Every structure is written in C-alpha cells, then in structure tokens.
Short mmCIF file of N, CA and C in Angstrom, two decimals:
data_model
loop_
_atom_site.label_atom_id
_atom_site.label_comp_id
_atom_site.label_asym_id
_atom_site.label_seq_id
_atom_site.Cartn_x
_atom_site.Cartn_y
_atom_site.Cartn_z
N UNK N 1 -156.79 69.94 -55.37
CA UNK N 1 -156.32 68.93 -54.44
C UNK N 1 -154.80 68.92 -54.47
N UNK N 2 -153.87 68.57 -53.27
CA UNK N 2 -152.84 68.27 -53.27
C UNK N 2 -152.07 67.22 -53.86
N UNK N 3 -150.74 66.82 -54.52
CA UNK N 3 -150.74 66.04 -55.18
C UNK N 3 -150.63 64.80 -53.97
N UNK N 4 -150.17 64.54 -52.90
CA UNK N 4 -150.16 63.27 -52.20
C UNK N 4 -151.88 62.82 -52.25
N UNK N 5 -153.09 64.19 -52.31
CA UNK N 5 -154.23 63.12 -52.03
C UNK N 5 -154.39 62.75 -53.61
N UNK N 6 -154.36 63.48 -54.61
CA UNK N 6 -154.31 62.83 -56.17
C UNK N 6 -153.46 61.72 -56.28
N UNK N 7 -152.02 61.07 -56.01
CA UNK N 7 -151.72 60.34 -55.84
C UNK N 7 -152.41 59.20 -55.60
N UNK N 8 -152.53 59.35 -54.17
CA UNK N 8 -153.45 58.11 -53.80
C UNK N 8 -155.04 58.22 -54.36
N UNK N 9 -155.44 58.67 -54.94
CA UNK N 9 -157.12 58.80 -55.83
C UNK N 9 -156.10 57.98 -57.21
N UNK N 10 -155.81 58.83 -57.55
CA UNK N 10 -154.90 58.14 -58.98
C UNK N 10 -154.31 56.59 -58.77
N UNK N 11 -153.47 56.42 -57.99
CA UNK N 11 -153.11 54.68 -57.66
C UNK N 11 -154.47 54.16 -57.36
N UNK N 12 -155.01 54.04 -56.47
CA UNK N 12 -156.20 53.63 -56.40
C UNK N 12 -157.02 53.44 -57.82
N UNK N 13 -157.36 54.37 -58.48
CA UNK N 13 -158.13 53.90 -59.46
C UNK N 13 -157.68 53.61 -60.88
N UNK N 14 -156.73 53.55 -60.76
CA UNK N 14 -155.48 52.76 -61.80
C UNK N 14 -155.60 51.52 -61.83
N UNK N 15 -155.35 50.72 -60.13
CA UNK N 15 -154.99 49.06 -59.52
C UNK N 15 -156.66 48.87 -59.67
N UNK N 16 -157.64 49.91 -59.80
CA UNK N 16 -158.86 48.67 -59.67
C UNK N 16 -159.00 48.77 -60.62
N UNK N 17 -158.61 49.11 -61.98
CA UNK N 17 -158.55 48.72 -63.47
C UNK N 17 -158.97 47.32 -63.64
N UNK N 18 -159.67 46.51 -64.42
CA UNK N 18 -159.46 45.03 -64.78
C UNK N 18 -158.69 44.50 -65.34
N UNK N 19 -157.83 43.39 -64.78
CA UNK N 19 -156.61 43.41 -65.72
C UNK N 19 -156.67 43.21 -67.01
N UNK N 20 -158.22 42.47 -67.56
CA UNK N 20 -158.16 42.32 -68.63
C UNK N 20 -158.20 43.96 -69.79
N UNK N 21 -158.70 44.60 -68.84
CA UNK N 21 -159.44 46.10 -69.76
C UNK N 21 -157.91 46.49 -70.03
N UNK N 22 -157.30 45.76 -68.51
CA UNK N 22 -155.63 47.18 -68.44
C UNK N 22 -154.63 46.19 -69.84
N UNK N 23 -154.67 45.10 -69.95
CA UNK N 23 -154.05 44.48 -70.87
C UNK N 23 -154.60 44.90 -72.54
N UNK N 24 -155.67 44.74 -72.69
CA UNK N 24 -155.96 45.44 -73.86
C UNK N 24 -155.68 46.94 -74.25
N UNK N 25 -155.64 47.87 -73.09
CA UNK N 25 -155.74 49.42 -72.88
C UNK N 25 -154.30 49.59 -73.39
N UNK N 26 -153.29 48.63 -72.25
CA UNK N 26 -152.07 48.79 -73.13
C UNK N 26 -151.27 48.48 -74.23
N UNK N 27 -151.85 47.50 -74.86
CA UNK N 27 -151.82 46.92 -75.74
C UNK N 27 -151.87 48.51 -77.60
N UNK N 28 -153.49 48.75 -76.95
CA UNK N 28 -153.60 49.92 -77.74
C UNK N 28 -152.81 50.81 -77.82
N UNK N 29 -152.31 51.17 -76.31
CA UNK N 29 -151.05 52.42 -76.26
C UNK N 29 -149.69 51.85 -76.89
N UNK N 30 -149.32 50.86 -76.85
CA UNK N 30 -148.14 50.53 -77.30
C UNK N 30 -148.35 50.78 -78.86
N UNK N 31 -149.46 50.55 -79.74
CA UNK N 31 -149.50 50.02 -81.09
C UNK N 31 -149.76 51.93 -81.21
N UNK N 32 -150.28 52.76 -80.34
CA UNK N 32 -150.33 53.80 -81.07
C UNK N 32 -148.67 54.80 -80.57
N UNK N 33 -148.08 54.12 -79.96
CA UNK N 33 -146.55 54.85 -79.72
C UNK N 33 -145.89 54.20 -81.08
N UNK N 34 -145.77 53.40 -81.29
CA UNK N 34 -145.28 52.68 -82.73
C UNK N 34 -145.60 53.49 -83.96
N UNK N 35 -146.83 54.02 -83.55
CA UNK N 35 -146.74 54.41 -85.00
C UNK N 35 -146.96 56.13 -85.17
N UNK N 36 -146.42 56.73 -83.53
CA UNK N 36 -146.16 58.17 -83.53
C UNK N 36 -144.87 58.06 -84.52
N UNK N 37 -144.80 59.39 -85.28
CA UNK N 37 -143.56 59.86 -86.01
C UNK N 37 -142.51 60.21 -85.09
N UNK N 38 -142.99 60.95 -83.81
CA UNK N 38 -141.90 60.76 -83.27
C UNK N 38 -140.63 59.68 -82.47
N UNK N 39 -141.90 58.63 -82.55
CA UNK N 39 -141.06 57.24 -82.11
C UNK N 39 -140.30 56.86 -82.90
N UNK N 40 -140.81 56.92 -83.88
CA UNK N 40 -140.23 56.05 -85.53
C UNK N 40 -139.10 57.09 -85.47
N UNK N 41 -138.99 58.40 -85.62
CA UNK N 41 -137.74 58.81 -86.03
C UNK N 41 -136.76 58.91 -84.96
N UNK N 42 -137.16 58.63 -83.40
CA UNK N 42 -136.09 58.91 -82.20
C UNK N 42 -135.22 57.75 -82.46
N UNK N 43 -133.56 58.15 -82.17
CA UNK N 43 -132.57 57.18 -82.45
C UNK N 43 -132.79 56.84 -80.90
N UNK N 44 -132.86 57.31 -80.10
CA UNK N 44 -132.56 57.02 -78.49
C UNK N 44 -133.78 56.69 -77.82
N UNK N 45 -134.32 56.19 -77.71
CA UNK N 45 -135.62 56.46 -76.45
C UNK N 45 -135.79 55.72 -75.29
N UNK N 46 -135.80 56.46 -74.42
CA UNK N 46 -135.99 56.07 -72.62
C UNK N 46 -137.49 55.61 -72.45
N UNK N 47 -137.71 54.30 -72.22
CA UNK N 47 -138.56 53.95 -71.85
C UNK N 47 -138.49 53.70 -70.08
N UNK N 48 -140.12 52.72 -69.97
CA UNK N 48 -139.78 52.45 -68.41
C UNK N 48 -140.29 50.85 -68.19
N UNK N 49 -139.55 50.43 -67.70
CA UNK N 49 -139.96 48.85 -67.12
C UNK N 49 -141.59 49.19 -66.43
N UNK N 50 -142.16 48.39 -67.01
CA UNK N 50 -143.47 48.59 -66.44
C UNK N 50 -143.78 47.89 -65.07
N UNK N 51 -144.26 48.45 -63.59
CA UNK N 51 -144.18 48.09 -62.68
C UNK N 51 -146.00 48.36 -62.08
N UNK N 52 -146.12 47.30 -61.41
CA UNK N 52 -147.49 46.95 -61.16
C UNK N 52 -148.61 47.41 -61.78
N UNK N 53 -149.44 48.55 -61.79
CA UNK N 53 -150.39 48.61 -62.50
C UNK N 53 -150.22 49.40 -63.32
N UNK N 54 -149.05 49.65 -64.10
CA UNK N 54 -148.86 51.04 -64.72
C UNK N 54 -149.23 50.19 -66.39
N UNK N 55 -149.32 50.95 -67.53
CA UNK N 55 -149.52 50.58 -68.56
C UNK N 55 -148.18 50.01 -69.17
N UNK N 56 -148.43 48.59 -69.61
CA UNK N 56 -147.25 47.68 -69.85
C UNK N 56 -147.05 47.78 -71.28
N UNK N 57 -145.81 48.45 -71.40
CA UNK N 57 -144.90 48.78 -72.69
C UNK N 57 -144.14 48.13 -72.81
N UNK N 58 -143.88 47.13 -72.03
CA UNK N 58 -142.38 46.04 -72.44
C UNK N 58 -142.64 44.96 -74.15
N UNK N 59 -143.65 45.37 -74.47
CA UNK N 59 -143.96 44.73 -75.48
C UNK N 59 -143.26 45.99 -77.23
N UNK N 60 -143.14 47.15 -76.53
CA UNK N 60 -142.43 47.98 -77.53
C UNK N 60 -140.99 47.54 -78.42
N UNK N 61 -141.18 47.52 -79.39
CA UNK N 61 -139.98 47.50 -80.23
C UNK N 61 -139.64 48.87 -80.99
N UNK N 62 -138.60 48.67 -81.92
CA UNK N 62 -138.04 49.50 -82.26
C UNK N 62 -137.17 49.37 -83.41
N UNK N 63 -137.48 49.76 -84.79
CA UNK N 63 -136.47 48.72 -85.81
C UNK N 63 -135.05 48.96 -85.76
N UNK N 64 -135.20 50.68 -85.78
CA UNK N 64 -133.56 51.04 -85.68
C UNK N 64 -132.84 51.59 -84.63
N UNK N 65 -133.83 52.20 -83.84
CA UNK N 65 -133.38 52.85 -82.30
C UNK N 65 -133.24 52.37 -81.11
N UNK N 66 -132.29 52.84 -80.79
CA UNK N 66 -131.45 52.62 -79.10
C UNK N 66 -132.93 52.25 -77.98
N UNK N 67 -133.44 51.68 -77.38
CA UNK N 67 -133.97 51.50 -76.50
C UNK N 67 -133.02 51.74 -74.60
N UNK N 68 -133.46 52.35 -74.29
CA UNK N 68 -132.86 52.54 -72.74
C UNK N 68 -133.77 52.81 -71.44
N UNK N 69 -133.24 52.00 -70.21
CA UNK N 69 -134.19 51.82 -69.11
C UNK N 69 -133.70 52.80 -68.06
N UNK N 70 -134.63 53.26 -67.45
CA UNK N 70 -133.59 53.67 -66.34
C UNK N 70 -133.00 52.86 -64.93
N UNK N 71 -131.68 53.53 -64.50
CA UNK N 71 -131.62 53.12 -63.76
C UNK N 71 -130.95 53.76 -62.35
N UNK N 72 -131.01 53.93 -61.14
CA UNK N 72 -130.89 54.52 -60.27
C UNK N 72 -129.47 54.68 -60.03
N UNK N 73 -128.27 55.47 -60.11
CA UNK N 73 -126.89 55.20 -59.87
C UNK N 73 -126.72 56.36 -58.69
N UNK N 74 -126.34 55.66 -58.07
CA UNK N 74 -125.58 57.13 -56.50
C UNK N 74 -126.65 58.45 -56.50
N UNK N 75 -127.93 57.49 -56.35
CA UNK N 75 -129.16 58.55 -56.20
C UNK N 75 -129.52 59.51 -57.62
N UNK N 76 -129.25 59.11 -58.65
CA UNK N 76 -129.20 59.71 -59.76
C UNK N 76 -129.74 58.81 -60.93
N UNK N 77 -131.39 59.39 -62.07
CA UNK N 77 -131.70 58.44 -62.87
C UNK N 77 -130.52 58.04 -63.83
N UNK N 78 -130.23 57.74 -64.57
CA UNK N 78 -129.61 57.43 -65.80
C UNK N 78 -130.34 56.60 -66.68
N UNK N 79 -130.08 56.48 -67.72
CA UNK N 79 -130.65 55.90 -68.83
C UNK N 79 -129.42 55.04 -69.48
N UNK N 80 -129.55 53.19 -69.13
CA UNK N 80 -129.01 52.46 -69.88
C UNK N 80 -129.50 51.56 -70.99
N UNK N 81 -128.64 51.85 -72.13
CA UNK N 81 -128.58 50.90 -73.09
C UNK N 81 -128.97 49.08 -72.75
N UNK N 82 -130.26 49.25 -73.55
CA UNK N 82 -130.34 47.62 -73.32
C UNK N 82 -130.83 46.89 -74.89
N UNK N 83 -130.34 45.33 -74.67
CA UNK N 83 -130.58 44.62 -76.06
C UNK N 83 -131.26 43.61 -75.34
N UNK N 84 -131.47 42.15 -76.29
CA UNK N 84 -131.82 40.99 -75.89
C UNK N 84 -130.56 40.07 -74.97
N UNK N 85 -129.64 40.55 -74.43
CA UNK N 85 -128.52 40.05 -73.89
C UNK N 85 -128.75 40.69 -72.23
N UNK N 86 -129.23 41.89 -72.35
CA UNK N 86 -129.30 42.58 -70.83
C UNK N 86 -129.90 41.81 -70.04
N UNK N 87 -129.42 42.04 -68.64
CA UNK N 87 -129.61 41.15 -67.39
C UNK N 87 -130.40 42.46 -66.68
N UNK N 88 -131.53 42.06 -65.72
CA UNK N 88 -132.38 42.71 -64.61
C UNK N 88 -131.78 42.36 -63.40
N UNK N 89 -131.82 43.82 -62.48
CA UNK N 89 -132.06 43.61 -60.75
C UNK N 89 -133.13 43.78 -60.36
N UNK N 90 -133.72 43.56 -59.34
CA UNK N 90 -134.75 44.28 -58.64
C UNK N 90 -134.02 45.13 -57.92
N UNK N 91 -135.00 46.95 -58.18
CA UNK N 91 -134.11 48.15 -57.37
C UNK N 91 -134.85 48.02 -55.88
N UNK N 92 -134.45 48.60 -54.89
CA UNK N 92 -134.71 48.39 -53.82
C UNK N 92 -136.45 49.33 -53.71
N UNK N 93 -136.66 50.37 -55.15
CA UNK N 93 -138.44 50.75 -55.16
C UNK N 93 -138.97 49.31 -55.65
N UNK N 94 -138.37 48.17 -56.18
CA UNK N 94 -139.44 46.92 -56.87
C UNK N 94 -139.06 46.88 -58.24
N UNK N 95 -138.75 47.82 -58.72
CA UNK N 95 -138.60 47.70 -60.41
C UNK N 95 -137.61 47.23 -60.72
N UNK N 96 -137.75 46.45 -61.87
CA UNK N 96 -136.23 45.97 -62.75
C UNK N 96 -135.93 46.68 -63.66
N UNK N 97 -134.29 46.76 -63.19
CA UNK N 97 -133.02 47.70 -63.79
C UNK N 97 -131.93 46.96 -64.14
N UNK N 98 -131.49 47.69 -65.25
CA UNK N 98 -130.87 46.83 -66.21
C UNK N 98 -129.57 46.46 -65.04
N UNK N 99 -128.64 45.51 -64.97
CA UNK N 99 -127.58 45.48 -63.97
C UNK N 99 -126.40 46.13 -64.64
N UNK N 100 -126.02 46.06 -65.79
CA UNK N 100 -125.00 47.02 -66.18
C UNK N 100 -125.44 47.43 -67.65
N UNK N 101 -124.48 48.16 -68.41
CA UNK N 101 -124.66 48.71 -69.85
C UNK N 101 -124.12 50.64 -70.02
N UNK N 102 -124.00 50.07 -71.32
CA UNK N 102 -123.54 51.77 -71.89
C UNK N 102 -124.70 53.01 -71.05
N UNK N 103 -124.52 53.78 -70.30
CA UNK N 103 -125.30 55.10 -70.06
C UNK N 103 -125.42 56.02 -71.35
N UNK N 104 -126.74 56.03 -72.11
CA UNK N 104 -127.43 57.19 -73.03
C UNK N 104 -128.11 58.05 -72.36
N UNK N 105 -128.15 58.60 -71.53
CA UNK N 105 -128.79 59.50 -71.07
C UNK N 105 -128.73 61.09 -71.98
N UNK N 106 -127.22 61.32 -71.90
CA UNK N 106 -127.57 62.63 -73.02
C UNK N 106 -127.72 62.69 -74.11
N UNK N 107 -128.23 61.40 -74.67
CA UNK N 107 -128.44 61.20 -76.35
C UNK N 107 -130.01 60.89 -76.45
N UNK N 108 -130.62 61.48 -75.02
CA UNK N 108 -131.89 60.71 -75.73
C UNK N 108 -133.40 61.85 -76.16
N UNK N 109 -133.38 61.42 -77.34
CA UNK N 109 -134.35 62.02 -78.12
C UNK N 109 -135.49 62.08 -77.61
N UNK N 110 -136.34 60.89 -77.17
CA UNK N 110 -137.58 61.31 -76.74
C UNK N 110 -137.78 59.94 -75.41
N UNK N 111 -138.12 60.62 -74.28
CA UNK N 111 -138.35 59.97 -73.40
C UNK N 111 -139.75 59.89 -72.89
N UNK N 112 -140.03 58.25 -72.51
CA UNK N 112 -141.69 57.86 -72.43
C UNK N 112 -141.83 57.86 -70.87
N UNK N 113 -142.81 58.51 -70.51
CA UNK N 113 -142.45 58.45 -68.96
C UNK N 113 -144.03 58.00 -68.80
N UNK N 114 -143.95 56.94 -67.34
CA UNK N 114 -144.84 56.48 -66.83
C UNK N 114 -145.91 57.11 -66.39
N UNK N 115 -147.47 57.47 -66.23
CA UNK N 115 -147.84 58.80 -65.62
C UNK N 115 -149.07 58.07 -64.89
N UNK N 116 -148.99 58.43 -63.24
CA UNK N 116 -150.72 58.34 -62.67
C UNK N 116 -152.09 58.83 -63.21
N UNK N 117 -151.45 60.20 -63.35
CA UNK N 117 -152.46 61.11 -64.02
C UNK N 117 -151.88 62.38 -64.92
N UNK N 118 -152.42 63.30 -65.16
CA UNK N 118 -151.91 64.69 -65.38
C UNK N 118 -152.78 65.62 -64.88
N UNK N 119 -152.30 67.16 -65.16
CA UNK N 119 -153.34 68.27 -64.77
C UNK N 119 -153.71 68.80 -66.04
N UNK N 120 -154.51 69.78 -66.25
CA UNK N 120 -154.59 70.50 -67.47
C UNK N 120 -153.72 71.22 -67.98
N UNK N 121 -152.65 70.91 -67.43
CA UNK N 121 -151.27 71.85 -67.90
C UNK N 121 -150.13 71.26 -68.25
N UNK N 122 -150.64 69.59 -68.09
CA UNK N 122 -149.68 68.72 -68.71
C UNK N 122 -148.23 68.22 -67.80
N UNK N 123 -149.11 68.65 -66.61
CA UNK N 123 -147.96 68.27 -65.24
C UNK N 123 -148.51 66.76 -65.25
N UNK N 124 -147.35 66.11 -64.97
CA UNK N 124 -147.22 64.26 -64.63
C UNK N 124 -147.78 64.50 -62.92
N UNK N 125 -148.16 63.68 -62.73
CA UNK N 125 -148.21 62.65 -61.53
C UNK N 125 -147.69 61.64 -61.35
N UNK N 126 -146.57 61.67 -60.17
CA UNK N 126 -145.92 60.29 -60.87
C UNK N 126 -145.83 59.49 -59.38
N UNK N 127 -145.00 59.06 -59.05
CA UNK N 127 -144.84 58.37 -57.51
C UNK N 127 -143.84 59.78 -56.28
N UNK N 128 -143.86 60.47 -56.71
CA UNK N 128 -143.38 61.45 -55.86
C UNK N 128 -141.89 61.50 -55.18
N UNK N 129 -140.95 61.18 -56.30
CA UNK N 129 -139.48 60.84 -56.03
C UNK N 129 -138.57 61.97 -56.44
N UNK N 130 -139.54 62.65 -57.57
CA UNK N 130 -139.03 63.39 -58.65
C UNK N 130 -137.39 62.65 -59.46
N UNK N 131 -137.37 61.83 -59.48
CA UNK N 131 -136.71 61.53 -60.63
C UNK N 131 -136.65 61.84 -61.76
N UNK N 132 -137.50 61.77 -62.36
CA UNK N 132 -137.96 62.24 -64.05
C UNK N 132 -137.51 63.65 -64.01
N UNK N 133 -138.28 64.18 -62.86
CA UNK N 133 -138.16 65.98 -63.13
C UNK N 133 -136.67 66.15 -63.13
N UNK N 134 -135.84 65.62 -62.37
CA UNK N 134 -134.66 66.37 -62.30
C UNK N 134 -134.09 65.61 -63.62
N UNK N 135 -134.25 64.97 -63.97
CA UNK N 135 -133.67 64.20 -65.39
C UNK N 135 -133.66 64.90 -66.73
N UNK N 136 -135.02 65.01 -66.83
CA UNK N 136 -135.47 66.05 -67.60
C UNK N 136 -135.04 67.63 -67.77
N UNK N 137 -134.70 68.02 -66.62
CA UNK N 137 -133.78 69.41 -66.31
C UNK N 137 -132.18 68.81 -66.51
N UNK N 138 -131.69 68.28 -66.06
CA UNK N 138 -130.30 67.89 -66.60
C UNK N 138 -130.22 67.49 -67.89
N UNK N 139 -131.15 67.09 -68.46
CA UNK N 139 -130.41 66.42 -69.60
C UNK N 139 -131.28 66.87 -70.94
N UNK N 140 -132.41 67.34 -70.94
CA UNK N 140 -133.14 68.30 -71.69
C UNK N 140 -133.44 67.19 -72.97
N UNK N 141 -134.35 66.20 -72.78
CA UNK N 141 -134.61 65.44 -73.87
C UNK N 141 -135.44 65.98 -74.98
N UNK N 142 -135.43 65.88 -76.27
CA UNK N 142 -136.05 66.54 -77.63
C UNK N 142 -137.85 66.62 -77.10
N UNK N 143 -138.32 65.40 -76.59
CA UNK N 143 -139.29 65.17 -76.64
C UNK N 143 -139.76 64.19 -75.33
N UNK N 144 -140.92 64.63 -74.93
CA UNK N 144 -141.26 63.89 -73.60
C UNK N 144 -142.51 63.80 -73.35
N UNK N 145 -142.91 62.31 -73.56
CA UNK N 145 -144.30 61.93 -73.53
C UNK N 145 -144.66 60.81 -72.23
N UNK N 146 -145.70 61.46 -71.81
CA UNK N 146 -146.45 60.83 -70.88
C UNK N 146 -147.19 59.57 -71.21
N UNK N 147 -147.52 58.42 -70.18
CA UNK N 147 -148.33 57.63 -71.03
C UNK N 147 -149.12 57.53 -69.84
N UNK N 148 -150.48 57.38 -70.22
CA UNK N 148 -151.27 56.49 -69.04
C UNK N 148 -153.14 56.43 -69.14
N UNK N 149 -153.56 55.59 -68.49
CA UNK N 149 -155.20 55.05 -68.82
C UNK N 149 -156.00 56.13 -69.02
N UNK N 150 -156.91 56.25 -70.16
CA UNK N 150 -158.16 57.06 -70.10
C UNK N 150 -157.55 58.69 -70.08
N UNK N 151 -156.52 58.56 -70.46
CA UNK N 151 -156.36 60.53 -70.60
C UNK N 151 -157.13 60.72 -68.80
N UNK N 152 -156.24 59.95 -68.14
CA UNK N 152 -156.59 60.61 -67.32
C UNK N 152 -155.76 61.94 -66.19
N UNK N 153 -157.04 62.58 -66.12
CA UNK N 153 -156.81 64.07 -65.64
C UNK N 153 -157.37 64.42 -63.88
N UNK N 154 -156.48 64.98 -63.55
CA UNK N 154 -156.39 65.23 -62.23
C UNK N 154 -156.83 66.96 -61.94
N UNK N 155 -157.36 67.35 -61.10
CA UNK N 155 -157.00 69.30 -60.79
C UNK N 155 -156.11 69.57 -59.98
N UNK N 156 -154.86 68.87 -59.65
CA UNK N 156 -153.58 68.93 -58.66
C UNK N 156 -152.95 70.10 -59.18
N UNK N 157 -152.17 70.53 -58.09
CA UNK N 157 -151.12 71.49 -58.38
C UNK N 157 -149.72 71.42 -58.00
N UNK N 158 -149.31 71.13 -59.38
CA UNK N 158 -148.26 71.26 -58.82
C UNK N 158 -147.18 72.12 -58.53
N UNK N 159 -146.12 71.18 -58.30
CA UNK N 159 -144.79 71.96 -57.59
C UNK N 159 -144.01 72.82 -58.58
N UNK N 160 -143.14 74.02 -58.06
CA UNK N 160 -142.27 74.56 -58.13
C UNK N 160 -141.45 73.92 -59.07
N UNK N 161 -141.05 72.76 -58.94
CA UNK N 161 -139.36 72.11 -59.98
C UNK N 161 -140.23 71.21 -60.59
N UNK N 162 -141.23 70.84 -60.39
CA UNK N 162 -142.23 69.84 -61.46
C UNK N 162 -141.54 70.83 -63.18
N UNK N 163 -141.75 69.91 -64.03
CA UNK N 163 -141.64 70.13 -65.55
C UNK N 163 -143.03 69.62 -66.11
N UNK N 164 -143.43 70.24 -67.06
CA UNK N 164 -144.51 69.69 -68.11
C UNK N 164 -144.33 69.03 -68.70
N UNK N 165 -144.59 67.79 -69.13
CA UNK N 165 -144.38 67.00 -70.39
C UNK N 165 -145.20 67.71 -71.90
N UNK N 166 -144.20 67.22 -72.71
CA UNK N 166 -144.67 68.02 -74.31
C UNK N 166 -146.43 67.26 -74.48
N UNK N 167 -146.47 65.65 -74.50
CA UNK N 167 -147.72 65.22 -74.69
C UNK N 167 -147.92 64.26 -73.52
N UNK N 168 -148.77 63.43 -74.42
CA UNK N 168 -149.42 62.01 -73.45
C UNK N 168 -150.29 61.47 -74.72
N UNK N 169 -149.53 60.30 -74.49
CA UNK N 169 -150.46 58.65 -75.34
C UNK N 169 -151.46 58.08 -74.21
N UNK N 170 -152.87 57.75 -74.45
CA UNK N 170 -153.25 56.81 -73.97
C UNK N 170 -154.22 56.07 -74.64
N UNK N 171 -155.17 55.29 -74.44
CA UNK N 171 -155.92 54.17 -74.58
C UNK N 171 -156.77 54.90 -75.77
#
C-alpha cells in the first residue's frame, strides 16, 4: 500500500484506541523508555509534545539529561532546550512549541520520534511533512527510536529520502 492510504488506516486506528487502553498503553511506554540504557545514558534527548492520539510521553523525566522539543524555525525542525520555566505556542500544525530557548539540535544523542506505524524495515510513518527525515540527515543523532501502539506494522513503501529508525518502544 501507499503511504497516504497507510496513513489514513494508521490515524484511523490509532484515534479509535480507548482512551483509557491509550492512557495505560502509554503509561507502559514511558516506564519502559526510562529504563532503556540508552535513555539513562543520553545527555541530550529530543522528545515530542504529544499531540492528539499519539502516545503521551509528557510524563517522561530525566535525572541528568537535557530534555528538548522541537520546534519549527524558517521551515526548519530544531530542537529546543526546555526546563520547568519554558513557555508553549500553539504551531500553526496544533502542537505546542517551546516559544523561545537554547537550540540543541547538534548535541542530541538520542531522539524519540512519534510513529503511526512502521514497515518491516523500520521505516516511520509519520504525518507526511518529512521533518524528522530531513533532521535526522542534517544532524545525524547517536540514536533514534520510534514510539507507538501495539508494534504496530504497516506493508507501506517507502520513499526515496525516508531514513530508518535504529528501534521502536511500544506497549
């Protein structure tokens, strides 16, 4: 299948999740990113504001490492530094982005990226902006993990400049 009809198969059966199943589901994924070795030892890590039905990580901490969100600058992701002091916008896709802060983007060790689905080859599905992909090619993070419900798997094919992610956490 193409990825626009996986897309919409994937959103679709993501949002009819129950919220209660999707609150516990993420709940699990967060407690098992905590206690990957690679979380624990990344000084930097790019997370993502969790936006409608995606698996909600805003509950992630971190004892000693940089936490960073992205955020959209002159058509370009970046990754800013955020604490308990950072202020949110809404970006003009819906998501909240930090409004200002230090840019880590080339310091970051392992980045958690949001995922619809995957293929058997460890290609993301994501909202079809390619953000991530070109991020990921500019800035070449140590480590790059997918997250999302039920290991779920798609037979899409993808594109040409698509990147693989190294893994995927889920439920």
């Amino acid at each position: 299948m193409n990825k626009i009809e996986a897309r919409q198969l994937a959103k679709v059966t993501r949002d009819n999740l129950d919220p209660k199943m999707r609150y516990i589901k993420s709940r699990t994924i967060v407690q098992k990113i905590e206690r990957d070795q690679r979380f624990i030892n990344a000084k930097v890590i790019g997370i993502y504001y969790p936006f409608g039905s995606e698996v909600d990580i805003s509950s992630l901490t971190h004892k000693s490492g940089i936490i960073a969100l992205p955020k959209i600058i002159d058509g370009k992701m970046e990754f800013i530094e955020i604490n308990n002091k950072t202020k949110y916008k809404k970006s003009s896709f819906g998501v909240l982005e930090p409004v200002k802060g230090k840019i880590v983007s080339k310091d970051i060790d392992l980045l958690i990226v949001s995922s619809l689905a995957k293929n058997r080859l460890n290609y993301r599905l994501g909202y079809g902006k390619g953000y991530y992909d070109k991020f990921i090619m500019e800035y070449k993070p140590k480590t790059t993990i997918g997250i999302l419900f039920n290991n779920y798997e798609l037979d899409f094919i993808e594109d040409l400049w698509d990147i693989a992610l190294d893994d995927y956490i889920t439920n």
